[in-house]
CSV table of C-alpha atoms in Angstrom, one decimal:
chain,number,residue,atom,x,y,z
W,1,MET,CA,106.5,69.0,122.7
W,2,ARG,CA,105.0,65.7,121.4
W,3,ALA,CA,105.2,64.3,124.9
W,4,PHE,CA,103.4,67.5,126.1
W,5,PHE,CA,100.4,66.8,123.8
W,6,ALA,CA,100.5,63.0,124.4
W,7,ALA,CA,100.3,63.6,128.2
W,8,ARG,CA,97.2,65.7,127.7
W,9,GLY,CA,95.4,63.2,125.5
W,10,VAL,CA,95.8,65.3,122.3
W,11,MET,CA,96.1,63.1,119.3
W,12,GLU,CA,98.6,64.0,116.6
W,13,LEU,CA,97.1,64.1,113.2
W,14,ASP,CA,98.8,64.6,109.8
W,15,THR,CA,97.0,66.9,107.4
W,16,PRO,CA,97.9,67.4,103.7
W,17,VAL,CA,100.2,70.1,102.5
W,18,LEU,CA,98.3,70.2,99.2
W,19,GLY,CA,94.7,71.2,99.2
W,20,HIS,CA,92.0,71.7,96.5
W,21,THR,CA,90.8,74.9,98.2
W,22,THR,CA,92.4,77.5,100.5
W,23,VAL,CA,91.5,80.3,102.8
W,24,THR,CA,89.5,83.3,101.6
W,25,ASP,CA,91.0,85.7,104.2
W,26,PRO,CA,92.2,88.7,102.3
W,27,ALA,CA,95.2,89.1,104.6
W,28,ILE,CA,96.6,85.7,103.7
W,29,GLU,CA,97.8,84.8,100.2
W,30,SER,CA,98.3,81.2,99.2
W,31,LEU,CA,101.0,79.6,97.0
W,32,THR,CA,99.7,77.5,94.2
W,33,VAL,CA,101.1,74.5,92.4
W,34,GLU,CA,100.0,72.8,89.1
W,35,VAL,CA,99.0,69.2,89.5
W,36,GLY,CA,98.2,67.9,86.1
W,37,ASP,CA,95.9,70.6,84.7
W,38,ARG,CA,94.6,71.5,88.1
W,39,ARG,CA,95.6,74.4,90.4
W,40,ILE,CA,96.3,73.2,93.9
W,41,TYR,CA,97.0,75.3,97.0
W,42,LEU,CA,99.8,74.8,99.5
W,43,GLN,CA,97.9,75.0,102.8
W,44,THR,CA,98.4,78.2,104.8
W,45,SER,CA,97.1,76.4,108.0
W,46,PRO,CA,95.8,72.9,108.8
W,47,GLU,CA,92.7,74.5,110.3
W,48,TYR,CA,90.1,73.3,107.7
W,49,HIS,CA,91.4,69.7,107.7
W,50,LEU,CA,91.6,69.5,111.5
W,51,LYS,CA,88.0,70.9,111.8
W,52,ARG,CA,86.8,68.3,109.3
W,53,ALA,CA,88.5,65.6,111.4
W,54,LEU,CA,86.8,67.0,114.6
W,55,ALA,CA,83.4,67.0,112.8
W,56,ALA,CA,84.0,63.4,111.8
W,57,GLY,CA,84.5,62.5,115.5
W,58,ALA,CA,88.2,62.9,116.2
W,59,PRO,CA,89.2,63.7,119.8
W,60,SER,CA,91.3,66.8,120.6
W,61,VAL,CA,93.9,67.0,117.8
W,62,VAL,CA,97.3,68.6,117.1
W,63,ARG,CA,99.2,68.9,113.8
W,64,ILE,CA,102.9,69.9,113.8
W,65,GLY,CA,104.1,70.6,110.3
W,66,PRO,CA,104.8,73.0,107.5
W,67,VAL,CA,102.5,75.7,106.3
W,68,PHE,CA,103.0,78.2,103.4
W,69,ARG,CA,102.3,81.9,102.8
W,70,ALA,CA,102.9,83.7,99.6
W,71,ASP,CA,104.9,87.0,99.7
W,72,GLU,CA,105.8,86.7,103.4
W,73,SER,CA,109.5,87.1,103.7
W,74,GLY,CA,111.5,89.0,106.2
W,75,ARG,CA,113.2,89.0,109.6
W,76,LEU,CA,110.1,87.4,111.2
W,77,HIS,CA,108.6,85.8,108.1
W,78,ASN,CA,109.5,82.8,105.9
W,79,PRO,CA,107.2,81.7,103.1
W,80,GLU,CA,107.4,78.2,104.6
W,81,PHE,CA,107.3,77.7,108.4
W,82,THR,CA,106.4,75.2,111.1
W,83,MET,CA,103.0,75.6,112.7
W,84,VAL,CA,101.8,73.8,115.8
W,85,GLU,CA,98.0,74.0,115.6
W,86,TRP,CA,95.8,72.2,118.1
W,87,TYR,CA,92.1,72.0,118.9
W,88,ARG,CA,90.7,71.2,122.3
W,89,LEU,CA,87.2,69.8,122.7
W,90,GLY,CA,85.2,71.5,125.4
W,91,PHE,CA,87.9,74.1,126.2
W,92,ASP,CA,87.0,77.8,126.5
W,93,LEU,CA,89.5,80.6,125.7
W,94,ASP,CA,90.7,80.8,129.3
W,95,ALA,CA,91.6,77.1,129.4
W,96,LEU,CA,93.3,77.4,126.0
W,97,MET,CA,95.4,80.4,127.0
W,98,THR,CA,96.5,78.5,130.1
W,99,GLU,CA,97.6,75.6,127.9
W,100,THR,CA,99.3,77.8,125.3
W,101,ALA,CA,101.3,79.5,128.1
W,102,ALA,CA,102.3,76.0,129.4
W,103,LEU,CA,103.6,75.1,125.9
W,104,ALA,CA,105.5,78.4,125.6
W,105,ASP,CA,106.9,77.7,129.1
W,106,LEU,CA,108.1,74.3,127.9
W,107,ILE,CA,110.2,75.9,125.2
W,108,LEU,CA,111.2,79.2,126.8
W,109,GLY,CA,111.2,78.4,130.5
W,110,ALA,CA,108.5,79.5,132.9
W,111,GLY,CA,107.4,83.1,132.6
W,112,LYS,CA,104.7,85.5,133.7
W,113,TYR,CA,101.8,86.3,131.4
W,114,ARG,CA,99.6,89.3,131.4
W,115,ARG,CA,96.4,90.1,129.5
W,116,THR,CA,95.3,93.2,127.7
W,117,GLU,CA,92.2,93.9,125.6
W,118,TYR,CA,92.6,94.9,122.0
W,119,ALA,CA,90.6,98.1,122.7
W,120,ALA,CA,93.4,99.2,125.2
W,121,LEU,CA,96.3,98.4,122.8
W,122,LEU,CA,96.5,101.8,121.2
W,123,GLU,CA,96.1,103.8,124.4
W,124,PRO,CA,99.9,104.4,124.5
W,125,VAL,CA,99.7,106.3,121.2
W,126,GLY,CA,96.5,108.2,122.2
W,127,VAL,CA,94.1,106.2,120.0
W,128,ASP,CA,90.8,104.5,120.7
W,129,VAL,CA,90.5,101.7,118.2
W,130,PHE,CA,86.8,102.0,118.0
W,131,THR,CA,86.1,105.7,118.2
W,132,SER,CA,89.1,107.8,117.3
W,133,PRO,CA,88.5,109.9,114.1
W,134,ARG,CA,90.8,109.4,111.2
W,135,ALA,CA,92.8,112.6,112.0
W,136,THR,CA,93.8,111.2,115.3
W,137,LEU,CA,95.0,108.0,113.7
W,138,GLU,CA,97.0,109.9,111.1
W,139,GLN,CA,98.6,112.0,113.8
W,140,ALA,CA,99.5,108.9,115.8
W,141,LEU,CA,101.2,107.4,112.8
W,142,ARG,CA,103.2,110.6,112.1
W,143,SER,CA,104.3,110.6,115.8
W,144,ILE,CA,105.9,107.2,115.1
W,145,GLY,CA,107.7,108.3,111.9
W,146,VAL,CA,105.3,107.5,109.1
W,147,GLY,CA,105.0,110.3,106.6
W,148,ASP,CA,102.5,111.7,104.0
W,149,GLU,CA,101.9,108.2,102.6
W,150,VAL,CA,99.2,107.7,105.4
W,151,ARG,CA,96.8,109.9,103.5
W,152,ALA,CA,96.2,107.2,100.9
W,153,TRP,CA,95.6,104.5,103.5
W,154,SER,CA,92.2,103.2,104.6
W,155,ARG,CA,91.1,103.3,108.2
W,156,ARG,CA,91.8,99.6,108.5
W,157,HIS,CA,95.4,100.1,107.2
W,158,LEU,CA,96.0,102.9,109.6
W,159,LEU,CA,94.9,100.7,112.5
W,160,ASP,CA,96.8,97.7,111.2
W,161,TYR,CA,100.0,99.7,111.1
W,162,LEU,CA,99.5,101.2,114.6
W,163,VAL,CA,98.7,97.8,116.1
W,164,ALA,CA,101.7,96.2,114.4
W,165,HIS,CA,103.9,99.0,115.8
W,166,VAL,CA,102.5,98.8,119.4
W,167,LEU,CA,102.6,94.9,119.4
W,168,GLY,CA,106.2,95.1,118.1
W,169,SER,CA,107.3,97.3,121.0
W,170,MET,CA,105.7,95.2,123.7
W,171,THR,CA,107.9,93.4,126.2
W,172,GLY,CA,107.2,90.3,128.2
W,173,ARG,CA,104.5,87.7,127.5
W,174,VAL,CA,101.1,89.2,126.7
W,175,PHE,CA,97.8,87.7,125.7
W,176,VAL,CA,95.7,90.2,123.7
W,177,THR,CA,92.0,89.5,123.9
W,178,ALA,CA,88.6,90.8,122.8
W,179,TYR,CA,89.2,91.7,119.2
W,180,PRO,CA,86.9,93.8,117.1
W,181,PRO,CA,84.1,91.7,115.5
W,182,GLU,CA,85.3,92.4,111.9
W,183,GLN,CA,88.5,90.6,112.8
W,184,ALA,CA,86.7,87.5,114.0
W,185,ALA,CA,88.0,85.3,111.1
W,186,LEU,CA,86.9,81.8,112.3
W,187,ALA,CA,86.2,82.8,115.9
W,188,ARG,CA,82.8,83.3,117.5
W,189,VAL,CA,81.5,86.8,118.1
W,190,VAL,CA,80.2,87.2,121.6
W,191,SER,CA,78.9,89.9,124.0
W,192,ASP,CA,81.4,90.7,126.7
W,193,ALA,CA,80.6,91.7,130.3
W,194,ALA,CA,80.2,95.3,129.2
W,195,GLY,CA,77.8,94.3,126.5
W,196,ARG,CA,80.2,95.0,123.6
W,197,ARG,CA,80.3,92.6,120.6
W,198,VAL,CA,83.8,91.2,120.5
W,199,ALA,CA,85.6,88.4,118.6
W,200,ALA,CA,86.4,85.6,121.1
W,201,ARG,CA,90.0,85.2,120.1
W,202,PHE,CA,93.4,85.9,121.6
W,203,GLU,CA,96.9,86.4,120.4
W,204,LEU,CA,100.0,85.6,122.4
W,205,VAL,CA,102.8,88.2,121.9
W,206,ILE,CA,106.2,87.6,123.4
W,207,ASP,CA,108.7,90.4,123.5
W,208,GLY,CA,107.0,92.1,120.6
W,209,ILE,CA,106.7,89.0,118.4
W,210,GLU,CA,103.3,87.4,117.5
W,211,ILE,CA,103.6,83.8,118.6
W,212,ALA,CA,100.1,82.3,118.7
W,213,ASN,CA,96.6,83.0,117.6
W,214,GLY,CA,93.6,81.3,119.3
W,215,TYR,CA,89.9,81.1,118.7
W,216,ASP,CA,86.8,80.1,120.5
W,217,GLU,CA,85.8,78.3,117.3
W,218,LEU,CA,82.8,79.4,115.3
W,219,ARG,CA,80.4,76.4,114.7
W,220,ASP,CA,77.7,78.0,112.7
W,221,ALA,CA,78.3,77.1,109.0
W,222,ASP,CA,75.9,79.8,107.7
W,223,VAL,CA,77.8,82.6,109.6
W,224,LEU,CA,81.1,81.2,108.2
W,225,ALA,CA,79.7,81.1,104.7
W,226,ALA,CA,78.6,84.7,105.0
W,227,ARG,CA,82.0,85.8,106.3
W,228,MET,CA,83.7,83.9,103.4
W,229,ALA,CA,81.4,85.6,100.9
W,230,GLY,CA,82.5,89.0,102.5
W,231,ASP,CA,86.2,88.0,102.1
W,232,ILE,CA,85.6,87.1,98.5
W,233,ASP,CA,83.9,90.5,97.9
W,234,ALA,CA,86.9,92.2,99.6
W,235,ARG,CA,89.3,90.3,97.4
W,236,ARG,CA,87.5,91.2,94.3
W,237,ALA,CA,87.4,94.9,95.3
W,238,HIS,CA,91.1,94.9,95.8
W,239,GLY,CA,92.0,92.9,92.7
W,240,GLN,CA,93.4,90.0,94.8
W,241,PRO,CA,93.2,86.3,93.6
W,242,LEU,CA,89.8,84.8,94.2
W,243,HIS,CA,89.3,81.4,95.8
W,244,ALA,CA,86.0,79.6,96.3
W,245,ALA,CA,84.7,79.0,99.8
W,246,ASP,CA,85.7,75.5,101.0
W,247,GLN,CA,82.5,73.5,100.7
W,248,ARG,CA,83.9,70.5,102.4
W,249,LEU,CA,84.6,72.5,105.5
W,250,LEU,CA,81.1,74.1,105.4
W,251,ALA,CA,79.5,70.6,104.9
W,252,ALA,CA,81.5,69.3,107.9
W,253,MET,CA,80.3,72.2,110.0
W,254,ARG,CA,76.7,71.6,108.9
W,255,HIS,CA,77.1,68.1,110.1
W,256,GLY,CA,78.3,69.4,113.4
W,257,LEU,CA,81.6,70.8,114.8
W,258,PRO,CA,81.8,70.0,118.5
W,259,ALA,CA,82.3,72.9,120.9
W,260,CYS,CA,86.1,73.6,120.9
W,261,ALA,CA,88.8,76.1,121.1
W,262,GLY,CA,91.9,76.0,118.8
W,263,VAL,CA,95.2,77.8,118.5
W,264,ALA,CA,98.0,78.0,115.9
W,265,LEU,CA,101.5,78.7,117.1
W,266,GLY,CA,104.6,79.6,115.1
W,267,PHE,CA,107.1,77.2,116.2
W,268,ASP,CA,110.2,78.7,114.5
W,269,ARG,CA,109.5,82.1,116.2
W,270,LEU,CA,109.3,80.4,119.5
W,271,LEU,CA,112.6,78.7,118.8
W,272,MET,CA,114.0,82.1,117.8
W,273,LEU,CA,113.0,83.6,121.2
W,274,ALA,CA,114.5,80.5,123.0
W,275,GLU,CA,117.8,81.0,121.2
W,276,ARG,CA,117.7,84.8,121.7
W,277,ALA,CA,118.1,85.0,117.9
W,278,LYS,CA,117.3,88.1,116.0
W,279,ALA,CA,115.9,86.6,112.8
W,280,LEU,CA,114.1,83.4,111.7
W,281,ALA,CA,117.0,82.8,109.4
W,282,ASP,CA,119.2,82.3,112.4
W,283,VAL,CA,117.3,79.3,113.6
W,284,LEU,CA,116.1,77.7,110.4
W,285,PRO,CA,118.6,75.2,109.0
W,286,PHE,CA,117.7,76.4,105.5
W,287,ASP,CA,115.8,79.6,105.4
W,288,TYR,CA,114.1,80.7,102.2
W,289,ALA,CA,117.0,82.7,100.9
W,290,ARG,CA,119.2,79.6,101.2
W,291,SER,CA,116.5,77.0,100.2
Q,1,MET,CA,113.3,101.1,83.9
Q,2,PRO,CA,111.1,98.4,85.4
Q,3,ASN,CA,108.9,98.9,88.4
Q,4,TYR,CA,109.8,97.1,91.6
Q,5,SER,CA,107.2,95.6,93.9
Q,6,THR,CA,107.7,95.6,97.6
Q,7,ASN,CA,108.5,91.9,97.6
Q,8,GLU,CA,111.5,92.7,95.3
Q,9,PHE,CA,112.9,95.3,97.7
Q,10,LYS,CA,116.3,94.6,99.1
Q,11,ALA,CA,119.3,96.6,100.3
Q,12,GLY,CA,121.1,98.2,97.4
Q,13,LEU,CA,118.1,98.4,95.0
Q,14,LYS,CA,118.0,101.8,93.2
Q,15,VAL,CA,114.6,103.3,92.9
Q,16,LEU,CA,112.9,106.5,92.1
Q,17,LEU,CA,111.0,108.1,95.0
Q,18,ASP,CA,109.3,111.5,94.7
Q,19,GLY,CA,111.3,112.0,91.5
Q,20,GLU,CA,114.6,111.5,93.3
Q,21,PRO,CA,117.1,108.6,92.8
Q,22,CYS,CA,117.4,106.6,96.0
Q,23,ALA,CA,119.1,103.4,97.1
Q,24,ILE,CA,117.4,101.1,99.6
Q,25,VAL,CA,119.4,100.8,102.7
Q,26,GLU,CA,117.1,98.7,104.8
Q,27,ASN,CA,113.8,96.9,104.1
Q,28,GLU,CA,111.8,95.6,107.0
Q,29,TYR,CA,108.6,93.5,106.4
Q,30,VAL,CA,106.0,94.1,109.0
Q,31,LYS,CA,102.8,92.1,109.1
Q,32,PRO,CA,100.3,91.8,111.9
Q,33,GLY,CA,98.9,88.2,111.9
Q,34,LYS,CA,95.5,89.1,110.4
Q,35,GLY,CA,96.1,92.4,108.7
Q,36,GLN,CA,97.7,94.4,106.0
Q,37,ALA,CA,101.4,93.8,105.5
Q,38,PHE,CA,103.8,96.8,105.2
Q,39,ASN,CA,107.4,97.3,104.2
Q,40,ARG,CA,109.2,99.9,106.3
Q,41,VAL,CA,112.0,101.1,104.2
Q,42,ARG,CA,115.1,103.3,104.8
Q,43,LEU,CA,116.5,104.8,101.6
Q,44,ARG,CA,119.4,107.0,100.8
Q,45,ASN,CA,118.7,109.9,98.5
Q,46,LEU,CA,121.7,109.5,96.1
Q,47,ARG,CA,121.8,113.2,95.3
Q,48,THR,CA,121.8,114.6,98.8
Q,49,GLY,CA,123.0,111.6,100.8
Q,50,ARG,CA,120.1,112.1,103.2
Q,51,ILE,CA,118.3,109.1,104.6
Q,52,TRP,CA,114.6,108.9,104.0
Q,53,GLU,CA,112.1,106.6,105.7
Q,54,ARG,CA,109.0,105.5,103.9
Q,55,THR,CA,106.3,102.9,104.7
Q,56,PHE,CA,104.7,101.0,101.8
Q,57,LYS,CA,101.7,98.8,101.8
Q,58,SER,CA,103.0,95.4,100.6
Q,59,GLY,CA,102.2,94.9,97.0
Q,60,GLU,CA,102.8,98.6,96.1
Q,61,SER,CA,105.4,99.2,93.5
Q,62,ILE,CA,107.7,102.1,92.6
Q,63,PRO,CA,109.8,102.7,89.5
Q,64,GLY,CA,113.5,101.7,89.4
Q,65,ALA,CA,116.1,104.4,88.8
Q,66,ASP,CA,118.7,104.1,86.1
Q,67,VAL,CA,121.7,104.5,88.4
Q,68,VAL,CA,125.1,103.1,87.9
Q,69,ASP,CA,128.4,103.5,89.9
Q,70,LEU,CA,131.5,103.8,87.7
Q,71,ASP,CA,135.1,103.9,88.6
Q,72,MET,CA,136.5,107.0,86.9
Q,73,GLU,CA,139.8,108.8,86.9
Q,74,TYR,CA,139.9,112.5,87.9
Q,75,LEU,CA,141.5,114.7,85.2
Q,76,TYR,CA,141.1,118.4,86.0
Q,77,THR,CA,138.7,121.2,86.8
Q,78,ASP,CA,137.9,124.3,84.7
Q,79,GLY,CA,136.5,126.1,87.7
Q,80,GLU,CA,132.9,125.2,86.8
Q,81,PHE,CA,133.1,121.5,86.0
Q,82,TRP,CA,135.2,118.7,87.3
Q,83,HIS,CA,136.3,116.3,84.5
Q,84,PHE,CA,136.5,112.5,84.9
Q,85,MET,CA,137.5,109.8,82.5
Q,86,LYS,CA,136.3,106.2,82.3
Q,87,THR,CA,138.9,103.6,83.2
Q,88,ASP,CA,137.5,101.0,80.8
Q,89,GLY,CA,139.9,102.0,78.0
Q,90,SER,CA,137.2,104.1,76.2
Q,91,PHE,CA,138.8,107.4,77.4
Q,92,GLU,CA,135.2,108.7,77.5
Q,93,GLN,CA,135.0,111.8,79.7
Q,94,ILE,CA,132.2,113.2,81.9
Q,95,ALA,CA,131.9,116.6,83.5
Q,96,ALA,CA,130.5,116.8,87.0
Q,97,ASP,CA,129.1,120.0,88.4
Q,98,GLU,CA,129.7,121.4,92.0
Q,99,LYS,CA,126.5,119.8,93.3
Q,100,ALA,CA,127.6,116.3,92.2
Q,101,VAL,CA,131.2,116.7,93.4
Q,102,GLY,CA,130.0,118.2,96.7
Q,103,ASP,CA,132.3,117.5,99.7
Q,104,THR,CA,134.6,115.3,97.7
Q,105,GLN,CA,136.1,118.5,96.2
Q,106,ILE,CA,138.7,118.6,98.9
Q,107,TRP,CA,139.9,115.1,98.1
Q,108,LEU,CA,140.3,115.4,94.3
Q,109,LYS,CA,143.7,114.4,93.1
Q,110,GLU,CA,144.7,114.0,89.4
Q,111,GLN,CA,145.0,110.4,88.2
Q,112,GLU,CA,143.3,109.1,91.3
Q,113,THR,CA,140.2,106.8,90.8
Q,114,TYR,CA,136.8,107.9,92.2
Q,115,GLN,CA,133.4,106.3,92.2
Q,116,VAL,CA,131.1,108.5,90.0
Q,117,THR,CA,127.4,107.8,90.4
Q,118,LEU,CA,125.4,108.4,87.2
Q,119,TRP,CA,121.7,108.8,87.0
Q,120,ASN,CA,120.2,108.7,83.5
Q,121,GLU,CA,123.9,108.9,82.4
Q,122,ALA,CA,124.5,112.3,84.2
Q,123,PRO,CA,126.8,112.4,87.3
Q,124,ILE,CA,125.0,113.1,90.6
Q,125,ALA,CA,127.6,112.1,93.1
Q,126,VAL,CA,131.4,111.5,93.4
Q,127,SER,CA,132.9,109.4,96.2
Q,128,PRO,CA,136.6,109.3,97.1
Q,129,PRO,CA,138.5,106.1,97.8
Q,130,ASN,CA,138.4,105.3,101.6
Q,131,PHE,CA,142.1,106.1,101.8
Q,132,ILE,CA,144.1,108.6,99.8
Q,133,VAL,CA,147.8,109.6,99.8
Q,134,LEU,CA,148.4,113.3,99.7
Q,135,GLU,CA,151.3,115.7,100.1
Q,136,VAL,CA,151.4,118.4,102.9
Q,137,THR,CA,151.6,121.9,101.4
Q,138,GLU,CA,151.3,124.1,104.5
Q,139,THR,CA,151.8,123.4,108.2
Q,140,ASP,CA,153.9,124.8,111.1
Q,141,PRO,CA,157.5,123.5,111.2
Q,142,GLY,CA,157.8,119.9,112.3
Q,143,ILE,CA,159.1,119.1,115.7
Q,144,LYS,CA,161.8,116.5,115.1
Q,145,GLY,CA,161.5,113.3,117.0
Q,146,ASP,CA,158.2,114.2,118.7
Q,147,THR,CA,156.3,111.0,118.0
Q,148,ALA,CA,155.2,110.4,121.6
Q,149,THR,CA,153.4,113.5,123.1
Q,150,GLY,CA,150.3,112.8,121.0
Q,151,GLY,CA,149.9,116.5,120.2
Q,152,THR,CA,148.4,117.6,116.8
Q,153,LYS,CA,148.4,120.7,114.6
Q,154,PRO,CA,146.5,121.6,111.4
Q,155,ALA,CA,148.0,120.9,108.0
Q,156,LYS,CA,146.9,121.7,104.5
Q,157,VAL,CA,147.3,119.0,101.9
Q,158,SER,CA,147.7,119.3,98.1
Q,159,THR,CA,144.0,119.0,97.4
Q,160,GLY,CA,143.1,121.8,99.8
Q,161,ALA,CA,141.8,119.7,102.7
Q,162,ILE,CA,142.9,120.7,106.1
Q,163,ILE,CA,143.5,117.9,108.6
Q,164,ARG,CA,144.9,117.3,112.0
Q,165,VAL,CA,148.4,115.8,111.9
Q,166,PRO,CA,151.0,114.9,114.6
Q,167,LEU,CA,153.5,117.6,115.5
Q,168,PHE,CA,156.5,115.8,113.7
Q,169,ILE,CA,154.9,116.3,110.2
Q,170,SER,CA,156.6,118.8,107.9
Q,171,ILE,CA,155.8,120.4,104.5
Q,172,GLY,CA,156.5,118.0,101.7
Q,173,ASP,CA,155.6,114.9,103.8
Q,174,VAL,CA,153.3,112.4,102.0
Q,175,LEU,CA,150.4,111.2,104.2
Q,176,LYS,CA,147.9,108.4,104.1
Q,177,ILE,CA,144.5,109.9,105.1
Q,178,ASP,CA,141.1,108.3,105.8
Q,179,THR,CA,138.6,110.3,103.6
Q,180,ARG,CA,135.6,109.1,105.5
Q,181,THR,CA,136.7,110.8,108.7
Q,182,GLY,CA,139.4,113.2,107.4
Q,183,ALA,CA,141.8,111.5,109.9
Q,184,TYR,CA,145.6,111.2,109.5
Q,185,VAL,CA,146.5,107.5,109.3
Q,186,SER,CA,150.3,107.4,108.7
Q,187,ARG,CA,153.2,108.7,106.7
Q,188,ALA,CA,153.0,107.0,103.3
């Protein structure tokens, strides 16, 4: 894999595991450590550091190393895992999807890839992500075995569960594209050919397992600052831990992030697929339960 | 009892769901990359034995259930209750009703040890040992030497259960039986 990146002129860069700030994304919780009298965060992704390096003039970069997520533990989750995350200057999403597929081929052997838009994901369960009324969502959830508990869920939760279910039952290698704008995270929001506003991101799903998550990277610091403020409001509303927006990242973006596309890939999951294993614990030398 | 959060869920954990004592059978963590995490849980209702499925948003919590499994010796029935005694030397007795004893009734033998499940110190279920040795009380006369044809006939054993046995079995024979399937295993 290192030869793969070297041959493509992508420079490997180490980023710290400990960071003074962390992501504001309400869907990701960070682990903290005490350093002296300060609270430090185990990084959930090298994204902020890699982008700061790009803004400082680094060429295309890759970081291969551990990332940490609180409360994520299960067959497909380990609180500590190996992420391969790389950023390509001047790439668009198409070029990055091609390269991501090439890396997956390297580990899994060559395969065929198809694409589907996020909006079409829930067609198999009779739901239109953008327009279906709540009753339709609840009915779809009941048809896949979820009970009365759905009544207490928000629309976003209903959709999250349906999407997780549909992604989980996909076979083959699939790139999901054109996400709803509210799921843009650090991707740009663009108008597609049909004039819809969509998040310029993709996710690679292989045999029902989410493997990689790619963005056409947002470069506007003000837009990012507004999204982070929205994240912080959502965290406050749900009683989640609050983290300040990373001012160093925002400053780097104000200085200028070059046009780029980046992708984060879960290496342990790819290894699991290559070994036809059923759980991460089967391919990790010391999984969390045995750590 | 404490509350348990979804990140403490694991197989075997006893919890209270809709007011019923349940044991977690399986707990699967489901999380779309950028979305709400869920725990898809299969639970056994300890009173009815039925399997329930429930999906929790991760971070939700539910109360634990005060459920313990005790090895107890079966003493006798008075027709309304079945009486068991602790095997810890305390000689403490507990009376289980028909609902708690359920299908285990047909395997109850005096002085045999059973697993009694107590919820808030009251019995809600009784499980027999996997294998039990019982005497045949009723069956058609045995066909001597017929150990090869593979034919079977019904036989009633001392606890009242009726099982299929090979043709050579006679009244008074003592049999080893698998209580999970009700199948004859061997002569004991």
